[in-house]
PDB file of C-alpha atoms in Angstrom:
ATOM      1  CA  UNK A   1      -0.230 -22.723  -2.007  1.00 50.00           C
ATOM      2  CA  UNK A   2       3.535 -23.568  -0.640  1.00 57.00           C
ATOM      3  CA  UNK A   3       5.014 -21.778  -3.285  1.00 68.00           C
ATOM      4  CA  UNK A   4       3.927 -18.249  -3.349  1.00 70.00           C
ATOM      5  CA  UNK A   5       4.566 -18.308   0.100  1.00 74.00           C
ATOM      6  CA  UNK A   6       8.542 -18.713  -0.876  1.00 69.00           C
ATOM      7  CA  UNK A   7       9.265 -15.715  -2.441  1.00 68.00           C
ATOM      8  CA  UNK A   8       7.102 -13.848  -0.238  1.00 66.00           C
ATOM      9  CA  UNK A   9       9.026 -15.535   2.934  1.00 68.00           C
ATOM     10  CA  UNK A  10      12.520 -14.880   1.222  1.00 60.00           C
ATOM     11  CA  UNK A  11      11.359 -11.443   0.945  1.00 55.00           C
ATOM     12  CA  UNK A  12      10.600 -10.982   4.311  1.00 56.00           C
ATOM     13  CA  UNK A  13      13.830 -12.916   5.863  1.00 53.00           C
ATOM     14  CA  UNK A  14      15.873 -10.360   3.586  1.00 47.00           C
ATOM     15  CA  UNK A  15      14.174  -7.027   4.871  1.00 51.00           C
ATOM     16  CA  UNK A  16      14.837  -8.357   8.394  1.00 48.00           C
ATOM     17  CA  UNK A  17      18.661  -8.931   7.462  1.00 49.00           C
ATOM     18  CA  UNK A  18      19.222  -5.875   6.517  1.00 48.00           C
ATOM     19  CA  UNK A  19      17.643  -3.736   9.257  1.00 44.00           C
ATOM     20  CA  UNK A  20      19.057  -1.455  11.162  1.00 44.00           C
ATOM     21  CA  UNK A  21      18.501  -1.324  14.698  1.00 38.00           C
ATOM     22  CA  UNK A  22      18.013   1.448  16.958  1.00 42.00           C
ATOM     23  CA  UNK A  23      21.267   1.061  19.197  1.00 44.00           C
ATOM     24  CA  UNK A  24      23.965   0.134  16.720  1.00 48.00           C
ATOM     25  CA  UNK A  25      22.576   2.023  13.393  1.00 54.00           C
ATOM     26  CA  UNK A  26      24.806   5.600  12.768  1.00 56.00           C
ATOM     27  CA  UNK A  27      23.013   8.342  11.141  1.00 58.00           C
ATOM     28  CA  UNK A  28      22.377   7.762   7.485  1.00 57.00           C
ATOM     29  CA  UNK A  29      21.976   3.852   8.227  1.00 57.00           C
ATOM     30  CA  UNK A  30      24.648   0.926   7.744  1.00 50.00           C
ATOM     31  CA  UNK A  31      26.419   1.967   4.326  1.00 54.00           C
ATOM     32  CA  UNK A  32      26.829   5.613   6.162  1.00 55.00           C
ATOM     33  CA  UNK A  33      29.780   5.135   8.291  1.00 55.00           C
ATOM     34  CA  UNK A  34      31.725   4.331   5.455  1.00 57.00           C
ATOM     35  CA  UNK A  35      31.414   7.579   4.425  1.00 55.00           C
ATOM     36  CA  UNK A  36      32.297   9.661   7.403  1.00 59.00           C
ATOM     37  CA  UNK A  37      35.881  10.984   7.514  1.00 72.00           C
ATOM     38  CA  UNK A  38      37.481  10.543  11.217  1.00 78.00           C
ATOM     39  CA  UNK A  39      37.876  13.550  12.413  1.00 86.00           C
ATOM     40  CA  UNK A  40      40.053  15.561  14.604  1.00 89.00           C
ATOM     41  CA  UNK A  41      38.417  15.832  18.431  1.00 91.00           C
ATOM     42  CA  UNK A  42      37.584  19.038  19.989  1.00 92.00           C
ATOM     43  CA  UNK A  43      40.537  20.985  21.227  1.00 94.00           C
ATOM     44  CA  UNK A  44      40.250  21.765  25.310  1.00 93.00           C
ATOM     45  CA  UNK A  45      42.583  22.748  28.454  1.00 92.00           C
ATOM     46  CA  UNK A  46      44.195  26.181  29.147  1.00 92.00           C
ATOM     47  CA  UNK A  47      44.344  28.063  25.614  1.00 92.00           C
ATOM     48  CA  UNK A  48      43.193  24.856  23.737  1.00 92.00           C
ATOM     49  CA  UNK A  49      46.678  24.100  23.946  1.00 93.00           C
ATOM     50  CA  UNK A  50      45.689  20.159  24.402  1.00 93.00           C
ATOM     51  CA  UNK A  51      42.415  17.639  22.815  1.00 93.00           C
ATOM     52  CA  UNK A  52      40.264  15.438  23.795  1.00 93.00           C
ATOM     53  CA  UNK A  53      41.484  11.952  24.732  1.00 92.00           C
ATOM     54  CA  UNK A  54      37.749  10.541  25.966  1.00 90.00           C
ATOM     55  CA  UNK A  55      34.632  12.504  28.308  1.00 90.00           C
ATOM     56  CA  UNK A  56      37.150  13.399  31.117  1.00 91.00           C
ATOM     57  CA  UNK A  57      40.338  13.386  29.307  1.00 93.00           C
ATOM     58  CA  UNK A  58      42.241  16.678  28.254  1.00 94.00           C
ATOM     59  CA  UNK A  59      45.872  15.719  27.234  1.00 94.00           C
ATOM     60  CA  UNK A  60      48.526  17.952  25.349  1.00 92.00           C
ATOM     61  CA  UNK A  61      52.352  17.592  24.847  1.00 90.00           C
ATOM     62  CA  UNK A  62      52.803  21.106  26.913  1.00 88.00           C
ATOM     63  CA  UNK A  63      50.105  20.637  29.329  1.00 87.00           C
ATOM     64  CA  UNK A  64      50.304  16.696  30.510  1.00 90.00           C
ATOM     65  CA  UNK A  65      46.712  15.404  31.321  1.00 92.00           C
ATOM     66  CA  UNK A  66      43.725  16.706  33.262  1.00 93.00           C
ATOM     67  CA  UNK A  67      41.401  13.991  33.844  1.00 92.00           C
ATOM     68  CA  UNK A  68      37.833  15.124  35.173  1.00 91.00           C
ATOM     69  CA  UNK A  69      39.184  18.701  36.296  1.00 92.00           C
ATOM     70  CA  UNK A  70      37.545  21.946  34.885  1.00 91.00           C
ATOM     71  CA  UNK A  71      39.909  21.728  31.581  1.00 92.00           C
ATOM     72  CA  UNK A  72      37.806  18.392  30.460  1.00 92.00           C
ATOM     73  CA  UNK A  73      34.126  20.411  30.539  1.00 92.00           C
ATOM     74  CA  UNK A  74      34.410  20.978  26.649  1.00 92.00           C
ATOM     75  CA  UNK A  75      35.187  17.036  25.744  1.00 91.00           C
ATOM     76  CA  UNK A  76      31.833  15.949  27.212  1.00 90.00           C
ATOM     77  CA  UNK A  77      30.273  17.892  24.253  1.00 90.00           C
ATOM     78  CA  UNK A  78      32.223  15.080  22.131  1.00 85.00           C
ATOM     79  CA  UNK A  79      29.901  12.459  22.942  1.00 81.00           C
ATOM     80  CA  UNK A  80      27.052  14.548  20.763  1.00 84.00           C
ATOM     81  CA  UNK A  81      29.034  15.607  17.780  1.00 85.00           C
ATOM     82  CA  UNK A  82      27.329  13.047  14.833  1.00 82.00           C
ATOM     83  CA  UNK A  83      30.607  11.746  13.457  1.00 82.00           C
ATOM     84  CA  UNK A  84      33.547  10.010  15.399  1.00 84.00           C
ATOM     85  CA  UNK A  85      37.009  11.640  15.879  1.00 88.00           C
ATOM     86  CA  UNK A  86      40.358  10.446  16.693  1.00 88.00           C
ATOM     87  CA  UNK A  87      43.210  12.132  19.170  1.00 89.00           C
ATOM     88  CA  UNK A  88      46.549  12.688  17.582  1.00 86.00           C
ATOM     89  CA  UNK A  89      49.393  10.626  18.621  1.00 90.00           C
ATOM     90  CA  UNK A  90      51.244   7.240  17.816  1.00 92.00           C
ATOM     91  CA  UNK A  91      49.181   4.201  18.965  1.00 93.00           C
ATOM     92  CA  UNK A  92      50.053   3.045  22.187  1.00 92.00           C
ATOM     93  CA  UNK A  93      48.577   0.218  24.638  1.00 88.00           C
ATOM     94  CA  UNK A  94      45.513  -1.176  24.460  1.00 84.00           C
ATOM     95  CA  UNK A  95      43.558   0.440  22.093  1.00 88.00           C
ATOM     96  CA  UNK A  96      45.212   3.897  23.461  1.00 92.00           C
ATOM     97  CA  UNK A  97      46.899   6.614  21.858  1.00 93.00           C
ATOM     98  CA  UNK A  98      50.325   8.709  23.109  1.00 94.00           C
ATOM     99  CA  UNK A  99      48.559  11.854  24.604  1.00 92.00           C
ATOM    100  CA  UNK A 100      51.991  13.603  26.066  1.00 92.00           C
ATOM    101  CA  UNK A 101      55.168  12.554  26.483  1.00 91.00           C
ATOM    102  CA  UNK A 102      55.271   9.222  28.628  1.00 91.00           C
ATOM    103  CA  UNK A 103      51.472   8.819  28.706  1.00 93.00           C
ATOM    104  CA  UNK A 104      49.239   6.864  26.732  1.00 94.00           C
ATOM    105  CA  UNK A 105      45.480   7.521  27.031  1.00 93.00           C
ATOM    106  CA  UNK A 106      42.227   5.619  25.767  1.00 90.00           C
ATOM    107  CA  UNK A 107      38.794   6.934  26.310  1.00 89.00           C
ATOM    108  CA  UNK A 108      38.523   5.923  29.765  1.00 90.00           C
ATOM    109  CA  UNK A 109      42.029   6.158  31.082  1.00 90.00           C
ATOM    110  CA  UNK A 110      45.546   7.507  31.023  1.00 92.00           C
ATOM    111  CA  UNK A 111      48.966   5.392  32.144  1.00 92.00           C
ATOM    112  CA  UNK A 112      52.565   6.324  32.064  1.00 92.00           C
ATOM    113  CA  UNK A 113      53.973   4.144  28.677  1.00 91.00           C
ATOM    114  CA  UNK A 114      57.667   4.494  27.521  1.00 89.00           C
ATOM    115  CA  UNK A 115      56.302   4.029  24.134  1.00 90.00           C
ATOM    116  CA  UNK A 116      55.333   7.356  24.138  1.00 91.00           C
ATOM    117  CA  UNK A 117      58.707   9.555  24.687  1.00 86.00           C
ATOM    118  CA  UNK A 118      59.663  11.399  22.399  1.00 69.00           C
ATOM    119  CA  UNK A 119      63.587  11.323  21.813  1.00 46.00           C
ATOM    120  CA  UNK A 120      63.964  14.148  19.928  1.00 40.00           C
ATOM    121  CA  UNK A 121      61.493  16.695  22.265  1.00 46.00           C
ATOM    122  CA  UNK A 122      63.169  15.967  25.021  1.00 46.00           C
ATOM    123  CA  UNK A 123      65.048  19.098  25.829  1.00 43.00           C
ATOM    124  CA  UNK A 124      61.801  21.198  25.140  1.00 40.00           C
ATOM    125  CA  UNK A 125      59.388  18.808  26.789  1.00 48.00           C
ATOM    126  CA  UNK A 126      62.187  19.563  30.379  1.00 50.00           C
ATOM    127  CA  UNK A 127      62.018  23.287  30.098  1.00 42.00           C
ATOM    128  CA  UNK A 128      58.354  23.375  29.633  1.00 45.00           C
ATOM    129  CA  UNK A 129      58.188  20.900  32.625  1.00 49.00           C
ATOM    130  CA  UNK A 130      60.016  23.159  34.530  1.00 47.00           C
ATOM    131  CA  UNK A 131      57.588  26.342  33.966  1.00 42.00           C
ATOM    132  CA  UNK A 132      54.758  24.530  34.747  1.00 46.00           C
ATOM    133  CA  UNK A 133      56.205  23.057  37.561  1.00 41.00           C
ATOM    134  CA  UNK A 134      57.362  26.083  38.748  1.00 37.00           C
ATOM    135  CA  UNK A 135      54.141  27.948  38.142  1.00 37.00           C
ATOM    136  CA  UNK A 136      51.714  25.686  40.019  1.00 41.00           C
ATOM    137  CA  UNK A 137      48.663  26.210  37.679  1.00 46.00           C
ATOM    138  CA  UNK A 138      47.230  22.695  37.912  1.00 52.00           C
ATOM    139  CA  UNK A 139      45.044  20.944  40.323  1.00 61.00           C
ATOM    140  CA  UNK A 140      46.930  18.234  43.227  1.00 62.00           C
ATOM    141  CA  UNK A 141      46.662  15.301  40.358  1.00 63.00           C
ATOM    142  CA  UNK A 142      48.221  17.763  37.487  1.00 66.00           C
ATOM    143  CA  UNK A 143      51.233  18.157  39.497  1.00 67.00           C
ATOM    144  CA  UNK A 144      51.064  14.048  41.025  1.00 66.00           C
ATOM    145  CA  UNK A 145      51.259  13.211  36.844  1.00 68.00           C
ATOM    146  CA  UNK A 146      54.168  15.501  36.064  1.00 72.00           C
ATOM    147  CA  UNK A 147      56.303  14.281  39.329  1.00 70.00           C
ATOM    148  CA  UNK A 148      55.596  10.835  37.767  1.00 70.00           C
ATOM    149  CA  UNK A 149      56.349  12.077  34.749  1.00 68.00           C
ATOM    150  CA  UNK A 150      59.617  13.220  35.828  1.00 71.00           C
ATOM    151  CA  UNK A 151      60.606  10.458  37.988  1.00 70.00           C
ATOM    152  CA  UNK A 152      59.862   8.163  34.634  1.00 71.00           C
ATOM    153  CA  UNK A 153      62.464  10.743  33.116  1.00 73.00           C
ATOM    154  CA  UNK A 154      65.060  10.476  35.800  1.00 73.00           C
ATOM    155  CA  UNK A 155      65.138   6.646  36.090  1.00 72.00           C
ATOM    156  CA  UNK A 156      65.392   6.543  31.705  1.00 71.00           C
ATOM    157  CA  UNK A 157      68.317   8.765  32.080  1.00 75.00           C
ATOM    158  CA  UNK A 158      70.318   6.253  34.721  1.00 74.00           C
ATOM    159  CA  UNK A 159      69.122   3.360  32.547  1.00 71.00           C
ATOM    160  CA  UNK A 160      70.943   4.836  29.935  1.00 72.00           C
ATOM    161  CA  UNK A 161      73.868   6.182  31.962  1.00 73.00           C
ATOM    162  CA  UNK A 162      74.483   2.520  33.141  1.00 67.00           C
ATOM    163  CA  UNK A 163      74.212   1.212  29.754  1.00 60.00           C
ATOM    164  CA  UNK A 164      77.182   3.574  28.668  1.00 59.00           C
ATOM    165  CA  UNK A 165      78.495   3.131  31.064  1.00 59.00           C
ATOM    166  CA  UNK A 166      78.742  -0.892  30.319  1.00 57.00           C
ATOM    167  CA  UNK A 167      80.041   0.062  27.022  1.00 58.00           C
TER     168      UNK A 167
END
């Protein structure tokens, strides 16, 4: 009697190993994921000039970063698209990627990171600094980021200055 219970127990303990539960299964089960090509996340802010960065993240190299504004409505819709998608940009952080020059944004949050200037934009990344700047076309924290983004600027430049001036 023990032993046609064996098989039949085996049997059992491998259907339950390779279940799929309800909260961590994708579409398509296990073996799907596999298959799904990252893609590119949903484009958002002012022209879709920037993409989605997380829920309440809009980030793009000419716009800086809205985060929970108007401009972030669209990325929401992110959460219900089937397959995943990942923000262009250098890896920066923890687990973050560069979203504009000097900031470094995850799902949940943006911070200023050196990691993510951009030598060679520089002189185009000022000028369209000074247009928005000039233009006021953000919200209070739109223009709070690209003082801070500036100030980040300004201090890089004396580092550098003093370091030549070393030399």
């Amino acid at each position: 009697m023990a032993e046609p219970s064996l098989p039949l127990s085996f049997l059992c303990l491998l259907a339950l190993s390779s279940a799929c539960y309800i909260q961590n299964c994708p579409r398509g089960g296990k073996r799907a994921l596999g298959d799904t090509a990252v893609r590119q996340c949903l484009p958002c802010g002012p022209g879709n000039r920037g993409s989605c960065f997380g829920p309440g993240i809009c980030c793009g190299a000419e716009l800086g970063c809205y985060l929970g504004t108007a401009e972030t409505r669209r990325c929401a819709q992110e959460d219900a698209l089937p397959s995943p998608c990942q923000p262009e940009g250098q890896p920066c952080g923890s687990g973050g990627r560069c979203a504009a020059p000097g900031i470094c944004c995850s799902a949940e949050t943006c911070t200023m990171d050196s990691a993510c200037l951009d030598e060679g934009a520089e002189g185009a990344q000022e000028a369209a600094d000074e247009k928005n700047l000039t233009l006021l076309d953000g919200s209070a924290g739109d223009l709070l980021l690209k003082l801070m983004h500036l100030a980040n600027r300004q201090q890089q430049q004396q580092q550098q200055q003093g370091k030549h001036a070393l030399l």
